[in-house]
mmCIF file of C-alpha atoms in Angstrom:
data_model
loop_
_atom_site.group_PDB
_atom_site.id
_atom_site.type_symbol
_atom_site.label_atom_id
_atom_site.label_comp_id
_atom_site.label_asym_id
_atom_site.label_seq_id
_atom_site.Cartn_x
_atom_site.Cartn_y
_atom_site.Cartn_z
ATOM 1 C CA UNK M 1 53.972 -30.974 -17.394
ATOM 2 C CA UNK M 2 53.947 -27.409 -18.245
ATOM 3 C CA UNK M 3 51.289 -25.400 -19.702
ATOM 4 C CA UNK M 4 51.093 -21.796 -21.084
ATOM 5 C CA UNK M 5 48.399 -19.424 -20.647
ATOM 6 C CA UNK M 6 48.066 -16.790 -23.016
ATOM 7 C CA UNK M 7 46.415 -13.330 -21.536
ATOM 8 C CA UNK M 8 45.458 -11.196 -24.626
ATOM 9 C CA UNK M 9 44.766 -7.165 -23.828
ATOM 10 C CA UNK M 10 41.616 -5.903 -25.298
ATOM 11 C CA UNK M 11 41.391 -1.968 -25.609
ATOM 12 C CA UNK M 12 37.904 -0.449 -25.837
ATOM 13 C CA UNK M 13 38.254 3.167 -27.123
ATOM 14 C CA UNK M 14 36.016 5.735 -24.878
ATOM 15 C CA UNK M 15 35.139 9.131 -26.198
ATOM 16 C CA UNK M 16 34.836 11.952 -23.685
ATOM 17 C CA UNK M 17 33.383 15.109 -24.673
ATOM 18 C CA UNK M 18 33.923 18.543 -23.046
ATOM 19 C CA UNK M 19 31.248 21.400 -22.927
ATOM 20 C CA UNK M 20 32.996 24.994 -22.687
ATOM 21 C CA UNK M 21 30.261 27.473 -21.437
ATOM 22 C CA UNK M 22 30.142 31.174 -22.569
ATOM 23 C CA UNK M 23 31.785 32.709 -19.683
ATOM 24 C CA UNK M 24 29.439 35.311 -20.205
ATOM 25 C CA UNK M 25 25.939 33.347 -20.653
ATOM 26 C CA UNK M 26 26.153 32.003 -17.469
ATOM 27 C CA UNK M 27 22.401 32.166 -16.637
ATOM 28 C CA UNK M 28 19.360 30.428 -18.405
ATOM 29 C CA UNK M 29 16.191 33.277 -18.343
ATOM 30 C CA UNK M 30 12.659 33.060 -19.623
ATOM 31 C CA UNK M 31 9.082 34.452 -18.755
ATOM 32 C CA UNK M 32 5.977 31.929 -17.285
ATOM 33 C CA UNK M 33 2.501 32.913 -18.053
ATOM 34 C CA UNK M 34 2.590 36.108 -19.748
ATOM 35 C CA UNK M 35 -0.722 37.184 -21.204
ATOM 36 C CA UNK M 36 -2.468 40.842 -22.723
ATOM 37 C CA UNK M 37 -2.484 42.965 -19.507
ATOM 38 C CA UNK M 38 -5.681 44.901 -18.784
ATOM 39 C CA UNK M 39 -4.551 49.208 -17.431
ATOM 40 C CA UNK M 40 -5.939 49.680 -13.981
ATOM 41 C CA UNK M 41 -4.946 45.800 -12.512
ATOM 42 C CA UNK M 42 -2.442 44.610 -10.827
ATOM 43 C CA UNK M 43 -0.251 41.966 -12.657
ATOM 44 C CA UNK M 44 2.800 39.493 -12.255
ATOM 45 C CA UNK M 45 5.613 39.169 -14.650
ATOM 46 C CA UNK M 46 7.314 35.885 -13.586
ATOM 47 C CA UNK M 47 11.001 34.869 -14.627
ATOM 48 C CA UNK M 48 12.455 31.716 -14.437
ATOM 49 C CA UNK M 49 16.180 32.278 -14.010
ATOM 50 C CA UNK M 50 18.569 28.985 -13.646
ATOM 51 C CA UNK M 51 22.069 28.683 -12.960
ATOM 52 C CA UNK M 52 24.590 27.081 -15.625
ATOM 53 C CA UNK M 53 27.334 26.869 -13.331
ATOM 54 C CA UNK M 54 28.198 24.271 -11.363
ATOM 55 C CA UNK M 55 29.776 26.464 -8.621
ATOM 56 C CA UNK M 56 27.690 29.082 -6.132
ATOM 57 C CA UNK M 57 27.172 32.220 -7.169
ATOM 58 C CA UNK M 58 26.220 35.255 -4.531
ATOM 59 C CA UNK M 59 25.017 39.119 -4.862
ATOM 60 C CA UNK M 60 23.092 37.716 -8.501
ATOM 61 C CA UNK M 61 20.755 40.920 -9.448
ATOM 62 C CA UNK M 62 17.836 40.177 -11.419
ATOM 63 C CA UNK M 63 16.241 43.547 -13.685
ATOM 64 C CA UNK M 64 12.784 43.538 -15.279
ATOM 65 C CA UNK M 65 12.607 46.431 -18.050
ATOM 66 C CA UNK M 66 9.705 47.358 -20.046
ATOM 67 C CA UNK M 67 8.389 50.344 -21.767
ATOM 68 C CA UNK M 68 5.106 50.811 -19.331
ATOM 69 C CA UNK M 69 5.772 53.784 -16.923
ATOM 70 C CA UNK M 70 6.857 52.378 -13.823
ATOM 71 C CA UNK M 71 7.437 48.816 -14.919
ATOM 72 C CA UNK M 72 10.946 48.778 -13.594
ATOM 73 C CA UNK M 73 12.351 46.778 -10.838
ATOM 74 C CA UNK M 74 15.298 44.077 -9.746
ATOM 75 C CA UNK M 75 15.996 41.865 -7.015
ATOM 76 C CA UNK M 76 19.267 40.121 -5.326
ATOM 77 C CA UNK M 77 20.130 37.288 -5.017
ATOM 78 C CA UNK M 78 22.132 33.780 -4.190
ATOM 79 C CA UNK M 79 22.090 30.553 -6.347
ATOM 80 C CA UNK M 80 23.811 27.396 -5.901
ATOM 81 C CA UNK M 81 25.033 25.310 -8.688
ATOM 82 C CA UNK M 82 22.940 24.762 -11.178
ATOM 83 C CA UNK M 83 20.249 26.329 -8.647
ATOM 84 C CA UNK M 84 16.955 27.344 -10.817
ATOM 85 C CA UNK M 85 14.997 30.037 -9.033
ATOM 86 C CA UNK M 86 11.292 31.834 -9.728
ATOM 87 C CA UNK M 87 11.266 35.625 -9.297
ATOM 88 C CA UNK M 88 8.231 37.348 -9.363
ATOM 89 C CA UNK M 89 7.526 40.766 -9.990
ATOM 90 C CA UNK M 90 3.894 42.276 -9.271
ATOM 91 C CA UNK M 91 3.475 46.004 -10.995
ATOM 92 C CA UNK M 92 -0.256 47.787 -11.300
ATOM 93 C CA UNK M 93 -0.402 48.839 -14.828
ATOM 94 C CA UNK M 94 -1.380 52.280 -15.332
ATOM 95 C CA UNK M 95 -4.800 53.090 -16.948
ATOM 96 C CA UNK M 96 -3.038 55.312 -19.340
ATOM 97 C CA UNK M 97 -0.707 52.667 -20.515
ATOM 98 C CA UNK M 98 -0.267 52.929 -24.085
ATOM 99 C CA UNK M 99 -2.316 50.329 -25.849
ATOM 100 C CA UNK M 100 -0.570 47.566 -28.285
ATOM 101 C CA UNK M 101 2.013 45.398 -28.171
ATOM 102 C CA UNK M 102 4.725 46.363 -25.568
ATOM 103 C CA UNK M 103 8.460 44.579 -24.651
ATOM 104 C CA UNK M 104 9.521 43.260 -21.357
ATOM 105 C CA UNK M 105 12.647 42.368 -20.826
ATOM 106 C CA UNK M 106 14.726 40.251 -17.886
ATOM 107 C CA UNK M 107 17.909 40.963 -17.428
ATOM 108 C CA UNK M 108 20.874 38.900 -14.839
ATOM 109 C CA UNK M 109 23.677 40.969 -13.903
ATOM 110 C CA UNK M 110 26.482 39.146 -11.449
ATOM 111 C CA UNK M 111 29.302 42.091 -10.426
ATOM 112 C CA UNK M 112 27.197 44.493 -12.835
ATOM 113 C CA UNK M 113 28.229 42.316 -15.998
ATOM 114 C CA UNK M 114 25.640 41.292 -17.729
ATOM 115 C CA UNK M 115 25.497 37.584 -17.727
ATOM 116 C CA UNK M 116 21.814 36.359 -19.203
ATOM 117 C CA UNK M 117 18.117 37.608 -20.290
ATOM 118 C CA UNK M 118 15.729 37.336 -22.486
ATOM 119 C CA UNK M 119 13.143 39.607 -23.930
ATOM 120 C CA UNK M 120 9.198 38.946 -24.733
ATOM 121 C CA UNK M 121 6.537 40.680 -26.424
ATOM 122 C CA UNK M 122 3.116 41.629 -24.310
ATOM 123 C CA UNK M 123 -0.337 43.295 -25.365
ATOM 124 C CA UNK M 124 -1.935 46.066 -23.427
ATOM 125 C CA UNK M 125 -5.508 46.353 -23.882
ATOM 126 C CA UNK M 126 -7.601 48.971 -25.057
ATOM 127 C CA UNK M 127 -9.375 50.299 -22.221
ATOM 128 C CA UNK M 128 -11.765 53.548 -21.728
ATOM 129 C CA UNK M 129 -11.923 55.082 -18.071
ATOM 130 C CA UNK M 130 -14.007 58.077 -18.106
ATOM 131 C CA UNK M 131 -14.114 60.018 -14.560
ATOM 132 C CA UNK M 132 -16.728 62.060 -13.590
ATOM 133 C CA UNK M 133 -16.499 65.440 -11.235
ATOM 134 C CA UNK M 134 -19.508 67.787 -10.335
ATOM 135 C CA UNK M 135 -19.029 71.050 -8.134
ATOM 136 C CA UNK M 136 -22.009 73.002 -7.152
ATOM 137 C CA UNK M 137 -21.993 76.635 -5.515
ATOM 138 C CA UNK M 138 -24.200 79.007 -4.548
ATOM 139 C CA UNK M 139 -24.142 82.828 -3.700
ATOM 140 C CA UNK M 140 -26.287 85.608 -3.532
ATOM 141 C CA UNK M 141 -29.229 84.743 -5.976
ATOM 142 C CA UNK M 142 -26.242 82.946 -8.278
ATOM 143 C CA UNK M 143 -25.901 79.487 -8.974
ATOM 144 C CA UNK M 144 -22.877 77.653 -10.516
ATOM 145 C CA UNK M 145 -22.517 74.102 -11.663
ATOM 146 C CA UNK M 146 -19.247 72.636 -13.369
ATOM 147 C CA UNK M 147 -19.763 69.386 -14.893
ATOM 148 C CA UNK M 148 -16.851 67.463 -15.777
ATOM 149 C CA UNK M 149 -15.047 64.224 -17.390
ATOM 150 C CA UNK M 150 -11.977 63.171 -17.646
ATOM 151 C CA UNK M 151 -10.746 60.027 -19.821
ATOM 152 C CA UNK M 152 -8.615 58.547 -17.601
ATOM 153 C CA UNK M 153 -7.921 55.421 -19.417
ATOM 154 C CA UNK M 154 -5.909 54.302 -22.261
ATOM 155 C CA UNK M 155 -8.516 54.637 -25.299
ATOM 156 C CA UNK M 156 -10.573 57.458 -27.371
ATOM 157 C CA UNK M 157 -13.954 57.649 -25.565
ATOM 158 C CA UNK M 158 -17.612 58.866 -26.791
ATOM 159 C CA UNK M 159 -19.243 60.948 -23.851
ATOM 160 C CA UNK M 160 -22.155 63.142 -23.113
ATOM 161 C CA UNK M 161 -23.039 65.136 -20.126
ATOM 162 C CA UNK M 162 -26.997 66.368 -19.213
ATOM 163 C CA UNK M 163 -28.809 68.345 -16.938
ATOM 164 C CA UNK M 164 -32.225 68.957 -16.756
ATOM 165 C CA UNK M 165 -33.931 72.605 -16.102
ATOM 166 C CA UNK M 166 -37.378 73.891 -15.132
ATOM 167 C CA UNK M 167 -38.597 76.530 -17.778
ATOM 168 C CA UNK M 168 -38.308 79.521 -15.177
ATOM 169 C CA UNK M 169 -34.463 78.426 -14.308
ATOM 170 C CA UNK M 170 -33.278 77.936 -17.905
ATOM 171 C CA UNK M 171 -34.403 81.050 -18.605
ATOM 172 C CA UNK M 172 -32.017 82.645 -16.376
ATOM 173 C CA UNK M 173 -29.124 80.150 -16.970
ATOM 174 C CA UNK M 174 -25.957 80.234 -19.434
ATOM 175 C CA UNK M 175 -24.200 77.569 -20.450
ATOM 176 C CA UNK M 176 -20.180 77.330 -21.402
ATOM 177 C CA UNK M 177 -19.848 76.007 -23.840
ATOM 178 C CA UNK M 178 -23.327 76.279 -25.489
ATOM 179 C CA UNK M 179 -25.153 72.533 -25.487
ATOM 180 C CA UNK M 180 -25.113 70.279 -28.211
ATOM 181 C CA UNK M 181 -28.610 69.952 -28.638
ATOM 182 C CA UNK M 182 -31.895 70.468 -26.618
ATOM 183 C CA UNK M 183 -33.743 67.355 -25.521
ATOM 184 C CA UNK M 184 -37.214 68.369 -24.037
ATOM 185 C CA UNK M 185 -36.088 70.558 -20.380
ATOM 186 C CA UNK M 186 -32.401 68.534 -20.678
ATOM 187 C CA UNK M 187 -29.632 70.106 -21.839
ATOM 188 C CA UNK M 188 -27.304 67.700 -23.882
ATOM 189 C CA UNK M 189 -23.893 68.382 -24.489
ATOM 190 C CA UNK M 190 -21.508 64.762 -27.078
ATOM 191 C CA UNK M 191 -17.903 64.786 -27.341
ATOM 192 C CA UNK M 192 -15.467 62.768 -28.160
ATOM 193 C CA UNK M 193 -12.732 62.377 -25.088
ATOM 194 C CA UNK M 194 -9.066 61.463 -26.122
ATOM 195 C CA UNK M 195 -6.376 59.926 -23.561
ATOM 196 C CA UNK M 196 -6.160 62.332 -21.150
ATOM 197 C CA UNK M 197 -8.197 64.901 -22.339
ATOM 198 C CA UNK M 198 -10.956 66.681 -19.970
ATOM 199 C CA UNK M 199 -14.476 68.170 -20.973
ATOM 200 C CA UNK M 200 -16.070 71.002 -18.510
ATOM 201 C CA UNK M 201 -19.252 72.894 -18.504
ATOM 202 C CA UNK M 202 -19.949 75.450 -16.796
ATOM 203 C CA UNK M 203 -23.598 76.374 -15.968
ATOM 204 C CA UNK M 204 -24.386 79.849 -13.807
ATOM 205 C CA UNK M 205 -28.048 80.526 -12.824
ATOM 206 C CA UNK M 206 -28.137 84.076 -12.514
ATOM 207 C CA UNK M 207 -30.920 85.654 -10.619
ATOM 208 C CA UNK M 208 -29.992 89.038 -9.972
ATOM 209 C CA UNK M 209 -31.416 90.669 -12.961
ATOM 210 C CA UNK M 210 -34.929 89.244 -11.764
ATOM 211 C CA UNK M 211 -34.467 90.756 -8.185
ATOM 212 C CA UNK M 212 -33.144 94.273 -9.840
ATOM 213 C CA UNK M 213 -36.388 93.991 -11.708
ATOM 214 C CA UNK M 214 -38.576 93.575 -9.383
ATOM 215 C CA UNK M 215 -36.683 96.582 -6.687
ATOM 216 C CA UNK M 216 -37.075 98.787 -10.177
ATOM 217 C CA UNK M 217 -41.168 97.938 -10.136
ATOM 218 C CA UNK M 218 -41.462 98.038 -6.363
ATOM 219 C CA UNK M 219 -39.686 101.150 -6.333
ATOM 220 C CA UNK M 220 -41.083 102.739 -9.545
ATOM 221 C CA UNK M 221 -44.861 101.752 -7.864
ATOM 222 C CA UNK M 222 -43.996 103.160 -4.735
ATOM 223 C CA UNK M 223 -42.421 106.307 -6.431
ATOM 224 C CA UNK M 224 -45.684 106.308 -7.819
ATOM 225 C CA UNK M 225 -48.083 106.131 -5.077
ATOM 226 C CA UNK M 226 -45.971 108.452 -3.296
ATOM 227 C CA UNK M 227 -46.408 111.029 -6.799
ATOM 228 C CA UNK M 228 -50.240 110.322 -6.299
ATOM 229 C CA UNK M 229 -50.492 111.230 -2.338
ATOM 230 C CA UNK M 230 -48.037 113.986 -2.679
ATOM 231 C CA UNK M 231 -49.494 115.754 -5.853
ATOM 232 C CA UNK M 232 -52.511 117.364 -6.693
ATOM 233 C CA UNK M 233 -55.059 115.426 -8.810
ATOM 234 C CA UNK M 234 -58.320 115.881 -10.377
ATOM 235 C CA UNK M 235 -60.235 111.984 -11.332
ATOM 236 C CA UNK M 236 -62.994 111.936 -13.385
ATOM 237 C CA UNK M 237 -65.221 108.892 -13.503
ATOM 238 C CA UNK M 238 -68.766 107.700 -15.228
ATOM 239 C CA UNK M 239 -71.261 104.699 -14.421
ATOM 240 C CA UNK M 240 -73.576 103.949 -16.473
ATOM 241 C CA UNK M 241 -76.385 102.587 -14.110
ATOM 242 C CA UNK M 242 -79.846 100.885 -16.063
ATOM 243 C CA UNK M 243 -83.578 102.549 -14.848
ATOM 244 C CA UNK M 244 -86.868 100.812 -14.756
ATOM 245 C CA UNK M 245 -87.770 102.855 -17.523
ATOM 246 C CA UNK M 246 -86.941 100.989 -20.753
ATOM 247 C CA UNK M 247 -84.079 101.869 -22.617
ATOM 248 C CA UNK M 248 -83.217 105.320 -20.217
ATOM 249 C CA UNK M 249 -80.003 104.966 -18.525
ATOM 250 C CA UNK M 250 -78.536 107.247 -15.610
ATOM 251 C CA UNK M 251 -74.843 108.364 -15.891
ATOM 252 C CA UNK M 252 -73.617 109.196 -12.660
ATOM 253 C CA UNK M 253 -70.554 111.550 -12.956
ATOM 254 C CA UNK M 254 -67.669 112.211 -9.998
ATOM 255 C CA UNK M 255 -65.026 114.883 -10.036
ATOM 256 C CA UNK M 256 -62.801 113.695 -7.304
ATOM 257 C CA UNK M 257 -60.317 116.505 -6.191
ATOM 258 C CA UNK M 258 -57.643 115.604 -3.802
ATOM 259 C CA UNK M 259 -54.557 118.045 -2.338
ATOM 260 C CA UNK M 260 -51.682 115.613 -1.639
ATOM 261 C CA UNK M 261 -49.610 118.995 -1.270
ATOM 262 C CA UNK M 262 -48.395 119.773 2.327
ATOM 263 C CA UNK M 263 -49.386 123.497 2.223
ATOM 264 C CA UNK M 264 -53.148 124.803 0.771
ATOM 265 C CA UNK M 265 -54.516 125.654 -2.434
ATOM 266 C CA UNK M 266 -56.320 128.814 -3.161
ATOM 267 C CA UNK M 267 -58.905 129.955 -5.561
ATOM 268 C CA UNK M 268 -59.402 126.785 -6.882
ATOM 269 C CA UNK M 269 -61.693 126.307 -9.677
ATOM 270 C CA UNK M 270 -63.052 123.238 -11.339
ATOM 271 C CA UNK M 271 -64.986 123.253 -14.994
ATOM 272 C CA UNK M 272 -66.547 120.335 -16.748
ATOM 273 C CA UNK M 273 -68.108 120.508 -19.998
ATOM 274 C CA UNK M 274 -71.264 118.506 -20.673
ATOM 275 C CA UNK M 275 -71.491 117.624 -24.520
ATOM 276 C CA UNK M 276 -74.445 118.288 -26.798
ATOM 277 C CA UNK M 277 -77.094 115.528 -27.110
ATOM 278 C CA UNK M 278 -77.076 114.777 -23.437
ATOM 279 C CA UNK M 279 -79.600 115.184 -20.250
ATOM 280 C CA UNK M 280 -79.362 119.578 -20.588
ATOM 281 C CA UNK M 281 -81.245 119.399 -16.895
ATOM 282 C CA UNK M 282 -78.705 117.367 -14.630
ATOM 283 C CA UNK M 283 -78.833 116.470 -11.478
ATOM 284 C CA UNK M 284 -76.430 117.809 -8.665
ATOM 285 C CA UNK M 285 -76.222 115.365 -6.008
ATOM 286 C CA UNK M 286 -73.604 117.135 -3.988
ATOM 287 C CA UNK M 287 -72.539 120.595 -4.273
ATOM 288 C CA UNK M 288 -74.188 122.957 -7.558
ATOM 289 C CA UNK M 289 -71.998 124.723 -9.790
ATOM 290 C CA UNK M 290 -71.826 128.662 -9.416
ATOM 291 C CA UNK M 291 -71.949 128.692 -13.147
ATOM 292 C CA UNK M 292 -73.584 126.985 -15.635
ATOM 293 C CA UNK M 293 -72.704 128.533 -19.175
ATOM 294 C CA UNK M 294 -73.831 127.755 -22.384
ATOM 295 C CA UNK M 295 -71.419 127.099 -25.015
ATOM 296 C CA UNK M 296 -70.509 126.135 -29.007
ATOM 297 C CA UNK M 297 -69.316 122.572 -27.109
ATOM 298 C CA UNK M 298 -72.207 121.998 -24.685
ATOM 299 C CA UNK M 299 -72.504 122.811 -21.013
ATOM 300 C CA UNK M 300 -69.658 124.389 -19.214
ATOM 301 C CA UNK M 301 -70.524 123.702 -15.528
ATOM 302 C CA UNK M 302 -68.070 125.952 -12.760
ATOM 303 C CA UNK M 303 -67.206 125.044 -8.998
ATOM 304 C CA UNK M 304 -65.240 127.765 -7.269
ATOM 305 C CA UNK M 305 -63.632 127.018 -4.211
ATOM 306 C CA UNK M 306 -61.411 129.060 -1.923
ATOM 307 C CA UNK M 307 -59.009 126.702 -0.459
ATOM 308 C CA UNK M 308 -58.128 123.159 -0.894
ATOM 309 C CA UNK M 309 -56.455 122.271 2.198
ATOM 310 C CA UNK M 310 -53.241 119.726 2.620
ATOM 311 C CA UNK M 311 -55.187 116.099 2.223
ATOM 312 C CA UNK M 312 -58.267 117.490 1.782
ATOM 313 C CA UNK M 313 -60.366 115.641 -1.168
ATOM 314 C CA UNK M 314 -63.733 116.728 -2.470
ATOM 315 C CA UNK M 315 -65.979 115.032 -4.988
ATOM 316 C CA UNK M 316 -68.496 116.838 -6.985
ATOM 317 C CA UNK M 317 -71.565 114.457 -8.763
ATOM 318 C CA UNK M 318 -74.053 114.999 -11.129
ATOM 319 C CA UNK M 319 -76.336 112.337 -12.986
ATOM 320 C CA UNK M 320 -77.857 112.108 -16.192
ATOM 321 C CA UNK M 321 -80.632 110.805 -17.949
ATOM 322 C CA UNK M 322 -79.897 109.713 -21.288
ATOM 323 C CA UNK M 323 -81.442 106.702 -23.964
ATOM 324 C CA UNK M 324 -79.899 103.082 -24.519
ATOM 325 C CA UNK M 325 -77.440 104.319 -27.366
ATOM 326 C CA UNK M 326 -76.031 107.835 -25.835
ATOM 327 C CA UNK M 327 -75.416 105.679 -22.711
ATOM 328 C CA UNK M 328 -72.914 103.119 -24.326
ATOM 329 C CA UNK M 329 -71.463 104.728 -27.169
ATOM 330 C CA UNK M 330 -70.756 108.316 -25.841
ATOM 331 C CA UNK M 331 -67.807 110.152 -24.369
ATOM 332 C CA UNK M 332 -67.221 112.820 -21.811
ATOM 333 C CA UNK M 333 -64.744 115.313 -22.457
ATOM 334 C CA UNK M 334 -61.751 115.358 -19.243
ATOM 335 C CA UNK M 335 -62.185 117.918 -16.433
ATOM 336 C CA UNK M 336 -59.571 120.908 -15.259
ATOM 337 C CA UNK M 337 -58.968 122.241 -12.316
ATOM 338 C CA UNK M 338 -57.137 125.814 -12.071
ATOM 339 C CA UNK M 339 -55.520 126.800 -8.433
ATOM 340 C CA UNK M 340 -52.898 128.636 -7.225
ATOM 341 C CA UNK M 341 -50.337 126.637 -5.249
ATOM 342 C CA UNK M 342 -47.680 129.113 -2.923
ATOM 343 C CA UNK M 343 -48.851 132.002 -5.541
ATOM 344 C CA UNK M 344 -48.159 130.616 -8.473
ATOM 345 C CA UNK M 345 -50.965 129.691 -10.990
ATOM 346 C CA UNK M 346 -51.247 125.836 -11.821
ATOM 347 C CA UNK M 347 -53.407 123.345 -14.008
ATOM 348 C CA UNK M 348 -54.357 119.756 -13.905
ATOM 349 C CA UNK M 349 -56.818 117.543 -15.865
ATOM 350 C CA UNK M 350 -58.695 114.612 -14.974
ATOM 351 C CA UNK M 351 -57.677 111.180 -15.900
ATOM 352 C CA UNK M 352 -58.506 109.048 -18.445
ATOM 353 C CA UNK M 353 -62.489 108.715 -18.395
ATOM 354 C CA UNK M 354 -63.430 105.336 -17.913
ATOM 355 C CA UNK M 355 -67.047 103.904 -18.686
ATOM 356 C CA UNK M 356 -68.219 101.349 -16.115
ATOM 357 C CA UNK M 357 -71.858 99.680 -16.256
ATOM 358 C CA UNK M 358 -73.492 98.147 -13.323
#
């Protein structure tokens, strides 16, 4: 018995399909975690890179590029096939970084061909960093003060600067530029600070003039004394002294002659006139005229001396009796004294008559 076997061939049709990279995309790159960056902090940029070859690749450089100052860095290295790597790069940001939306880009490079990157957007912030310098010096009875700020950040700033005087010291203090406004004993100076712009003032308490003042006085006052002891002088002064008796009043007159003069005077001669309407009988306390003479003025009273010697002072006083109404509203005339000083004739008059009541 024979049998047959019949084998029948089936043929299932596979399809194989083929991928053909880019020889020059051979690296996958994008950015993790990318968000607005703040100026003054420190911040990571963080790039995934991944290799598309199934073979090992050595010496891979990987660039990060961006418009920020400074933002500019790369790194080597190794992958093996199809190897994905994480490359961080940490940059501080500069507080001057221009604000708004900025570009960072990633960039492979395998035997400096480029071979992959990608590029993404970022946001700076606006940020305002005002600094704030002070110098203070002093010198001989001068003061200066500079006052500054300086926007050191990235936006447009409103600023003001004070400083607060006593009355005496702003008197003597000037101010560059002049202050804004005046608030009570502050000074108050508002501007507006751009990127990188600076505002000064400058504040110098000056002294000096106060000092040369008061040398001027000292000296003019000394000068002055000095004039007084060193030069002849002829003071005439009146009190007005009240009695028992009712409204009668005694006047008590001094001629006070003084030689400030280092060498004598010589026939010296002092006259006073008594007006009209007073006492025509006075009373010579200390020495008597040697002539009384009657004149169209009044009395005309006479001391003669013959010297007046260096320092010497002599006072001559006479009183009067006189009613309620001649004693406050009345006026003596001024006092002269002729003399000859090293032979030469001079003149002086008493000073301005002053009224005293006691």
């Amino acid at each position: 018995l024979i049998e047959a076997v019949s084998v029948v061939n089936f043929v299932l049709p596979v399809t194989v399909e083929t991928y053909v990279l880019d020889s020059a995309h051979i690296f996958d790159v994008f950015f993790k975690n990318v968000s607005a960056l703040v100026p003054g902090t420190e911040h990571t940029f963080t790039v995934v890179v991944k290799n598309r070859k199934q073979e090992s690749l050595r010496g891979v450089e990987v660039h990060l590029v961006s418009q920020i100052p400074g933002v500019k860095s790369h790194v080597i290295s190794n992958f093996r096939p199809e190897e994905e790597q994480i490359v961080s790069f940490s940059y501080f940001i500069p507080q001057t970084a221009q604000p708004g939306t900025h570009d960072v880009e990633a960039q492979t490079y395998l035997k400096n061909v480029l071979r992959g990157g990608t590029q993404l957007p970022f946001v700076v912030k606006e940020k305002a960093y005002v600094g704030v310098a002070s110098e203070n010096t002093s010198s001989f009875f001068v003061r200066r003060i500079v006052l500054e700020k300086e926007n050191l950040g990235n936006a447009p700033a409103q600023q003001r600067i004070t400083h607060r005087f006593g009355l005496l010291q702003s008197v003597f203090t000037s101010a560059t530029p002049k202050p804004t406004s005046l608030e009570g004993g502050t000074w108050v100076w508002t501007f507006t600070l751009q990127p990188g712009e600076s505002f000064s003032v400058v504040l110098v308490t000056n002294y000096a003039p106060v000092l040369y003042g008061l040398l001027v006085i000292l000296v003019a006052f000394f000068g002055f004394v000095w004039h007084l002891r060193h030069s002849v002088t002829l003071r005439k002064r009146l009190f007005v002294i009240p009695t028992p008796e009712s409204g009668i009043y005694q006047i008590k007159v001094l001629l006070i002659l003084r030689n400030g003069k280092r060498t004598p005077l010589t026939q010296v001669r002092v006259m006073d006139i008594l007006p009209h309407g007073l006492d025509p009988h006075p009373h010579f306390v200390t020495m008597k005229p040697g002539v009384v003479q009657q004149g169209t003025h009044g009395q005309r009273f006479v001391w003669d001396l013959e010297t007046l010697q260096p320092r010497e002072e002599r006072v001559f006083t006479y009183v009067l009796r006189v009613r309620l109404y001649d004693a406050t509203s009345g006026i003596l005339p001024a006092a002269t004294m002729n003399f000859l000083y090293k032979g030469k004739a001079k003149r002086v008059k008493s000073d301005l008559l002053s009224l005293h009541r006691s």
